[in-house]
PDB file of C-alpha atoms in Angstrom:
ATOM      1  CA  TRP A1051      15.039   5.886  16.728  1.00 86.00           C
ATOM      2  CA  ALA A1052      14.549   5.399  20.394  1.00 95.00           C
ATOM      3  CA  GLU A1053      10.933   6.484  20.017  1.00 95.00           C
ATOM      4  CA  PHE A1054      10.663   4.186  17.059  1.00 96.00           C
ATOM      5  CA  GLU A1055      12.021   1.156  18.881  1.00 97.00           C
ATOM      6  CA  ARG A1056       9.683   1.840  21.794  1.00 98.00           C
ATOM      7  CA  ARG A1057       6.333   2.044  19.473  1.00 98.00           C
ATOM      8  CA  ARG A1058       7.563  -1.023  17.502  1.00 98.00           C
ATOM      9  CA  GLU A1059       7.994  -2.948  20.626  1.00 98.00           C
ATOM     10  CA  ARG A1060       4.636  -1.912  22.055  1.00 98.00           C
ATOM     11  CA  LEU A1061       2.484  -2.662  18.869  1.00 98.00           C
ATOM     12  CA  THR A1062       4.414  -5.895  18.336  1.00 98.00           C
ATOM     13  CA  THR A1063       3.295  -6.879  21.941  1.00 98.00           C
ATOM     14  CA  GLU A1064      -0.293  -5.759  20.810  1.00 98.00           C
ATOM     15  CA  GLY A1065      -0.067  -8.068  17.900  1.00 98.00           C
ATOM     16  CA  LEU A1066      -0.369  -5.477  15.255  1.00 98.00           C
ATOM     17  CA  PHE A1067       2.634  -6.952  13.404  1.00 98.00           C
ATOM     18  CA  ASP A1068       1.694 -10.708  13.331  1.00 98.00           C
ATOM     19  CA  LEU A1069       2.445 -12.404  10.152  1.00 97.00           C
ATOM     20  CA  SER A1070      -0.728 -14.524  10.654  1.00 98.00           C
ATOM     21  CA  ARG A1071      -2.970 -11.708  10.182  1.00 97.00           C
ATOM     22  CA  LYS A1072      -1.454 -10.622   6.890  1.00 98.00           C
ATOM     23  CA  ARG A1073      -3.930 -11.056   4.018  1.00 98.00           C
ATOM     24  CA  PRO A1074      -3.250 -11.959   0.571  1.00 98.00           C
ATOM     25  CA  LEU A1075      -3.402  -9.424  -1.976  1.00 98.00           C
ATOM     26  CA  PRO A1076      -6.120  -9.664  -4.810  1.00 97.00           C
ATOM     27  CA  LYS A1077      -4.879 -11.274  -8.066  1.00 96.00           C
ATOM     28  CA  PHE A1078      -7.085  -8.920 -10.231  1.00 97.00           C
ATOM     29  CA  PRO A1079      -8.156  -5.898  -8.380  1.00 97.00           C
ATOM     30  CA  LYS A1080     -11.050  -4.042  -9.478  1.00 96.00           C
ATOM     31  CA  GLY A1081     -10.226  -0.825  -7.614  1.00 97.00           C
ATOM     32  CA  ILE A1082      -7.318   0.295  -5.808  1.00 98.00           C
ATOM     33  CA  LEU A1083      -7.652   3.469  -3.304  1.00 98.00           C
ATOM     34  CA  VAL A1084      -3.942   5.186  -3.529  1.00 98.00           C
ATOM     35  CA  VAL A1085      -3.345   7.352  -0.392  1.00 98.00           C
ATOM     36  CA  THR A1086      -0.896   9.844  -1.439  1.00 98.00           C
ATOM     37  CA  SER A1087      -0.065  13.154  -2.430  1.00 97.00           C
ATOM     38  CA  PRO A1088      -2.200  14.161  -5.324  1.00 96.00           C
ATOM     39  CA  THR A1089       0.625  15.831  -7.204  1.00 91.00           C
ATOM     40  CA  GLY A1090       4.180  14.758  -7.912  1.00 87.00           C
ATOM     41  CA  ALA A1091       5.813  11.827  -9.352  1.00 95.00           C
ATOM     42  CA  VAL A1092       4.354   8.942  -6.920  1.00 97.00           C
ATOM     43  CA  ILE A1093       0.621   9.160  -8.281  1.00 98.00           C
ATOM     44  CA  GLU A1094       1.957   9.385 -11.815  1.00 97.00           C
ATOM     45  CA  ASP A1095       4.444   6.498 -11.649  1.00 97.00           C
ATOM     46  CA  ILE A1096       1.614   4.277 -10.037  1.00 98.00           C
ATOM     47  CA  ARG A1097      -0.964   5.329 -12.633  1.00 98.00           C
ATOM     48  CA  ASN A1098       1.376   4.489 -15.486  1.00 98.00           C
ATOM     49  CA  ILE A1099       2.361   1.159 -14.268  1.00 98.00           C
ATOM     50  CA  VAL A1100      -1.104   0.273 -13.598  1.00 98.00           C
ATOM     51  CA  SER A1101      -2.737   1.380 -16.902  1.00 98.00           C
ATOM     52  CA  ARG A1102       0.119  -0.481 -18.754  1.00 97.00           C
ATOM     53  CA  ARG A1103      -0.008  -3.496 -16.720  1.00 98.00           C
ATOM     54  CA  TRP A1104      -3.571  -4.114 -16.196  1.00 98.00           C
ATOM     55  CA  PRO A1105      -5.844  -1.130 -17.409  1.00 97.00           C
ATOM     56  CA  LEU A1106      -9.025  -2.799 -16.177  1.00 96.00           C
ATOM     57  CA  THR A1107      -8.250  -1.545 -12.681  1.00 98.00           C
ATOM     58  CA  GLU A1108      -9.606   1.682 -11.540  1.00 97.00           C
ATOM     59  CA  LEU A1109      -7.337   3.917  -9.337  1.00 97.00           C
ATOM     60  CA  ILE A1110      -8.851   6.243  -7.094  1.00 97.00           C
ATOM     61  CA  VAL A1111      -6.601   8.699  -5.420  1.00 97.00           C
ATOM     62  CA  GLU A1112      -7.399   9.667  -1.808  1.00 97.00           C
ATOM     63  CA  PRO A1113      -5.398  12.820  -1.468  1.00 97.00           C
ATOM     64  CA  THR A1114      -3.453  13.573   1.649  1.00 97.00           C
ATOM     65  CA  ILE A1115      -0.257  15.572   2.980  1.00 96.00           C
ATOM     66  CA  VAL A1116       2.571  12.973   3.341  1.00 96.00           C
ATOM     67  CA  GLN A1117       4.807  15.021   5.663  1.00 95.00           C
ATOM     68  CA  GLY A1118       4.901  17.881   8.404  1.00 95.00           C
ATOM     69  CA  ILE A1119       2.121  18.867  10.917  1.00 96.00           C
ATOM     70  CA  GLY A1120      -1.141  17.083  10.593  1.00 97.00           C
ATOM     71  CA  ALA A1121       0.352  14.538   8.085  1.00 98.00           C
ATOM     72  CA  ALA A1122      -0.290  11.551  10.180  1.00 98.00           C
ATOM     73  CA  GLN A1123      -3.726  12.323  10.903  1.00 98.00           C
ATOM     74  CA  SER A1124      -4.537  13.371   7.270  1.00 98.00           C
ATOM     75  CA  ILE A1125      -2.980   9.902   6.131  1.00 98.00           C
ATOM     76  CA  ALA A1126      -5.028   8.037   8.727  1.00 98.00           C
ATOM     77  CA  SER A1127      -8.135   9.642   7.626  1.00 98.00           C
ATOM     78  CA  ALA A1128      -7.546   8.884   3.944  1.00 98.00           C
ATOM     79  CA  ILE A1129      -7.060   5.164   4.658  1.00 98.00           C
ATOM     80  CA  LYS A1130     -10.289   4.973   6.729  1.00 97.00           C
ATOM     81  CA  ASN A1131     -12.068   6.742   3.994  1.00 95.00           C
ATOM     82  CA  VAL A1132     -12.108   3.276   1.978  1.00 95.00           C
ATOM     83  CA  SER A1133     -15.258   2.661   3.966  1.00 91.00           C
ATOM     84  CA  ASN A1134     -16.862   5.382   1.976  1.00 93.00           C
ATOM     85  CA  TYR A1135     -16.869   3.080  -1.114  1.00 90.00           C
ATOM     86  CA  ASP A1136     -18.804   0.119  -2.131  1.00 77.00           C
ATOM     87  CA  GLY A1137     -17.252  -2.912  -0.846  1.00 72.00           C
ATOM     88  CA  GLU A1138     -17.117  -4.206  -4.623  1.00 80.00           C
ATOM     89  CA  GLN A1139     -15.558  -1.053  -5.903  1.00 92.00           C
ATOM     90  CA  ILE A1140     -12.132  -1.045  -3.877  1.00 96.00           C
ATOM     91  CA  ASP A1141     -10.462  -4.375  -2.804  1.00 95.00           C
ATOM     92  CA  LEU A1142      -6.942  -3.000  -2.354  1.00 98.00           C
ATOM     93  CA  VAL A1143      -5.221   0.296  -0.869  1.00 98.00           C
ATOM     94  CA  ILE A1144      -1.748   1.378  -1.564  1.00 98.00           C
ATOM     95  CA  VAL A1145      -0.231   3.934   1.079  1.00 98.00           C
ATOM     96  CA  ALA A1146       2.550   5.364  -0.844  1.00 98.00           C
ATOM     97  CA  ARG A1147       5.332   8.398  -0.489  1.00 97.00           C
ATOM     98  CA  GLY A1148       8.487   9.055  -2.263  1.00 94.00           C
ATOM     99  CA  GLY A1149      11.669   8.854  -0.489  1.00 92.00           C
ATOM    100  CA  GLY A1150      12.896  11.403   2.139  1.00 92.00           C
ATOM    101  CA  SER A1151      14.642  11.946   5.442  1.00 93.00           C
ATOM    102  CA  VAL A1152      13.547   9.851   8.530  1.00 92.00           C
ATOM    103  CA  GLU A1153      11.779  13.278   9.625  1.00 95.00           C
ATOM    104  CA  ASP A1154       9.954  13.499   6.208  1.00 95.00           C
ATOM    105  CA  LEU A1155       8.799   9.807   6.417  1.00 97.00           C
ATOM    106  CA  TRP A1156       7.996  10.107  10.337  1.00 97.00           C
ATOM    107  CA  ALA A1157       4.235  10.124   9.767  1.00 98.00           C
ATOM    108  CA  PHE A1158       4.153   6.819   8.571  1.00 98.00           C
ATOM    109  CA  ASN A1159       5.524   5.739  12.107  1.00 98.00           C
ATOM    110  CA  GLU A1160       2.613   7.424  13.931  1.00 98.00           C
ATOM    111  CA  GLU A1161       0.255   5.393  15.869  1.00 97.00           C
ATOM    112  CA  ALA A1162      -2.733   6.711  14.075  1.00 98.00           C
ATOM    113  CA  VAL A1163      -1.496   5.648  10.703  1.00 98.00           C
ATOM    114  CA  VAL A1164      -0.261   2.293  11.997  1.00 98.00           C
ATOM    115  CA  ARG A1165      -3.830   1.479  13.544  1.00 98.00           C
ATOM    116  CA  SER A1166      -5.677   2.698  10.309  1.00 98.00           C
ATOM    117  CA  ILE A1167      -3.825   0.232   8.233  1.00 98.00           C
ATOM    118  CA  TYR A1168      -4.454  -2.595  10.549  1.00 98.00           C
ATOM    119  CA  THR A1169      -8.076  -1.917  10.836  1.00 98.00           C
ATOM    120  CA  CYS A1170      -8.481  -1.234   7.029  1.00 97.00           C
ATOM    121  CA  PRO A1171     -11.073  -3.585   5.723  1.00 96.00           C
ATOM    122  CA  VAL A1172      -9.070  -4.672   2.700  1.00 97.00           C
ATOM    123  CA  PRO A1173      -5.348  -5.466   2.124  1.00 98.00           C
ATOM    124  CA  VAL A1174      -2.826  -2.777   2.200  1.00 98.00           C
ATOM    125  CA  ILE A1175       0.415  -2.491   0.304  1.00 98.00           C
ATOM    126  CA  SER A1176       2.795   0.125   2.092  1.00 98.00           C
ATOM    127  CA  ALA A1177       5.289   1.939  -0.275  1.00 98.00           C
ATOM    128  CA  ILE A1178       7.172   4.369   1.710  1.00 97.00           C
ATOM    129  CA  GLY A1179      10.278   6.102   0.610  1.00 92.00           C
ATOM    130  CA  HIS A1180      13.031   3.999  -1.169  1.00 90.00           C
ATOM    131  CA  GLU A1181      14.063   0.477  -0.883  1.00 89.00           C
ATOM    132  CA  THR A1182      16.273   1.299   2.317  1.00 89.00           C
ATOM    133  CA  ASP A1183      13.544   3.334   4.135  1.00 92.00           C
ATOM    134  CA  PHE A1184      11.432   1.340   6.660  1.00 93.00           C
ATOM    135  CA  THR A1185       8.558   2.403   8.790  1.00 97.00           C
ATOM    136  CA  LEU A1186       6.103   1.079  11.137  1.00 98.00           C
ATOM    137  CA  SER A1187       3.405   1.279   8.402  1.00 98.00           C
ATOM    138  CA  ASP A1188       5.556  -1.292   6.530  1.00 98.00           C
ATOM    139  CA  LEU A1189       5.277  -3.823   9.380  1.00 98.00           C
ATOM    140  CA  VAL A1190       1.675  -3.605   9.592  1.00 98.00           C
ATOM    141  CA  ALA A1191       0.722  -3.577   6.149  1.00 98.00           C
ATOM    142  CA  ASP A1192      -0.133  -6.705   4.449  1.00 98.00           C
ATOM    143  CA  GLN A1193       2.563  -6.402   1.986  1.00 98.00           C
ATOM    144  CA  ARG A1194       5.453  -4.018   1.783  1.00 98.00           C
ATOM    145  CA  ALA A1195       6.725  -2.463  -1.373  1.00 98.00           C
ATOM    146  CA  PRO A1196      10.357  -1.235  -1.930  1.00 95.00           C
ATOM    147  CA  THR A1197       9.135   1.917  -3.762  1.00 96.00           C
ATOM    148  CA  PRO A1198       5.804   3.143  -5.028  1.00 97.00           C
ATOM    149  CA  SER A1199       6.394   1.902  -8.392  1.00 97.00           C
ATOM    150  CA  GLY A1200       7.053  -1.491  -6.747  1.00 97.00           C
ATOM    151  CA  ALA A1201       3.731  -1.390  -5.117  1.00 98.00           C
ATOM    152  CA  ALA A1202       1.886  -0.878  -8.753  1.00 98.00           C
ATOM    153  CA  GLU A1203       3.747  -3.844  -9.763  1.00 98.00           C
ATOM    154  CA  LEU A1204       2.730  -5.959  -6.805  1.00 98.00           C
ATOM    155  CA  ALA A1205      -0.830  -4.742  -6.857  1.00 98.00           C
ATOM    156  CA  VAL A1206      -1.836  -5.753 -10.654  1.00 98.00           C
ATOM    157  CA  PRO A1207      -0.873  -8.529 -12.755  1.00 98.00           C
ATOM    158  CA  ASP A1208       0.871  -7.930 -16.232  1.00 97.00           C
ATOM    159  CA  ARG A1209      -1.665  -8.442 -18.977  1.00 96.00           C
ATOM    160  CA  GLN A1210       1.063  -9.713 -21.345  1.00 95.00           C
ATOM    161  CA  GLU A1211       1.647 -12.541 -18.918  1.00 95.00           C
ATOM    162  CA  VAL A1212      -1.766 -13.398 -18.419  1.00 95.00           C
ATOM    163  CA  LEU A1213      -2.357 -13.351 -22.201  1.00 94.00           C
ATOM    164  CA  GLN A1214       0.403 -16.044 -22.477  1.00 94.00           C
ATOM    165  CA  GLN A1215      -0.876 -18.028 -19.925  1.00 93.00           C
ATOM    166  CA  VAL A1216      -4.267 -18.215 -21.474  1.00 93.00           C
ATOM    167  CA  GLU A1217      -2.772 -18.737 -25.082  1.00 91.00           C
ATOM    168  CA  LEU A1218      -0.897 -21.705 -23.593  1.00 91.00           C
ATOM    169  CA  LEU A1219      -4.181 -23.017 -21.727  1.00 90.00           C
ATOM    170  CA  VAL A1220      -6.058 -22.786 -25.171  1.00 89.00           C
ATOM    171  CA  VAL A1221      -3.215 -24.818 -26.986  1.00 88.00           C
ATOM    172  CA  ARG A1222      -3.317 -27.727 -24.334  1.00 82.00           C
ATOM    173  CA  HIS A1223      -6.786 -27.898 -24.725  1.00 74.00           C
TER     174      HIS A1223
END
């Protein structure tokens, strides 16, 4: 944790965590780049929630390893790959990983990952671990979600709620 605190302090001084630089999430995202492992519960949960809530949003998985040797560089590269897509295609990034030990989640505290989130041209939701887990990626992201499922819910509107709002507007006019 001493290294975590040293990094946090240095990156705070550089302004990477300033609240004034946080961007709003798009209300109706056209495309979401999901940076996560291509297998496992995380991506399936995100797919299920997004398809149920707002099926008009396209999910594109940018596969990466999420722990161990080479994970930080893999994650950072995957985030930077948002530039490979047309600006109209991707308007949000979710960086997600399920729970684990501090060591399992450590890649999301690495400077390469933090800086790739900071320089990402579109808003980023960080959804690392469980609600009690906290990483430097969470601090630099535009929004932190307590879980990957929570990120999916933050990312897209609920179509039933939107439909109800539209119906109310029609009735009023």
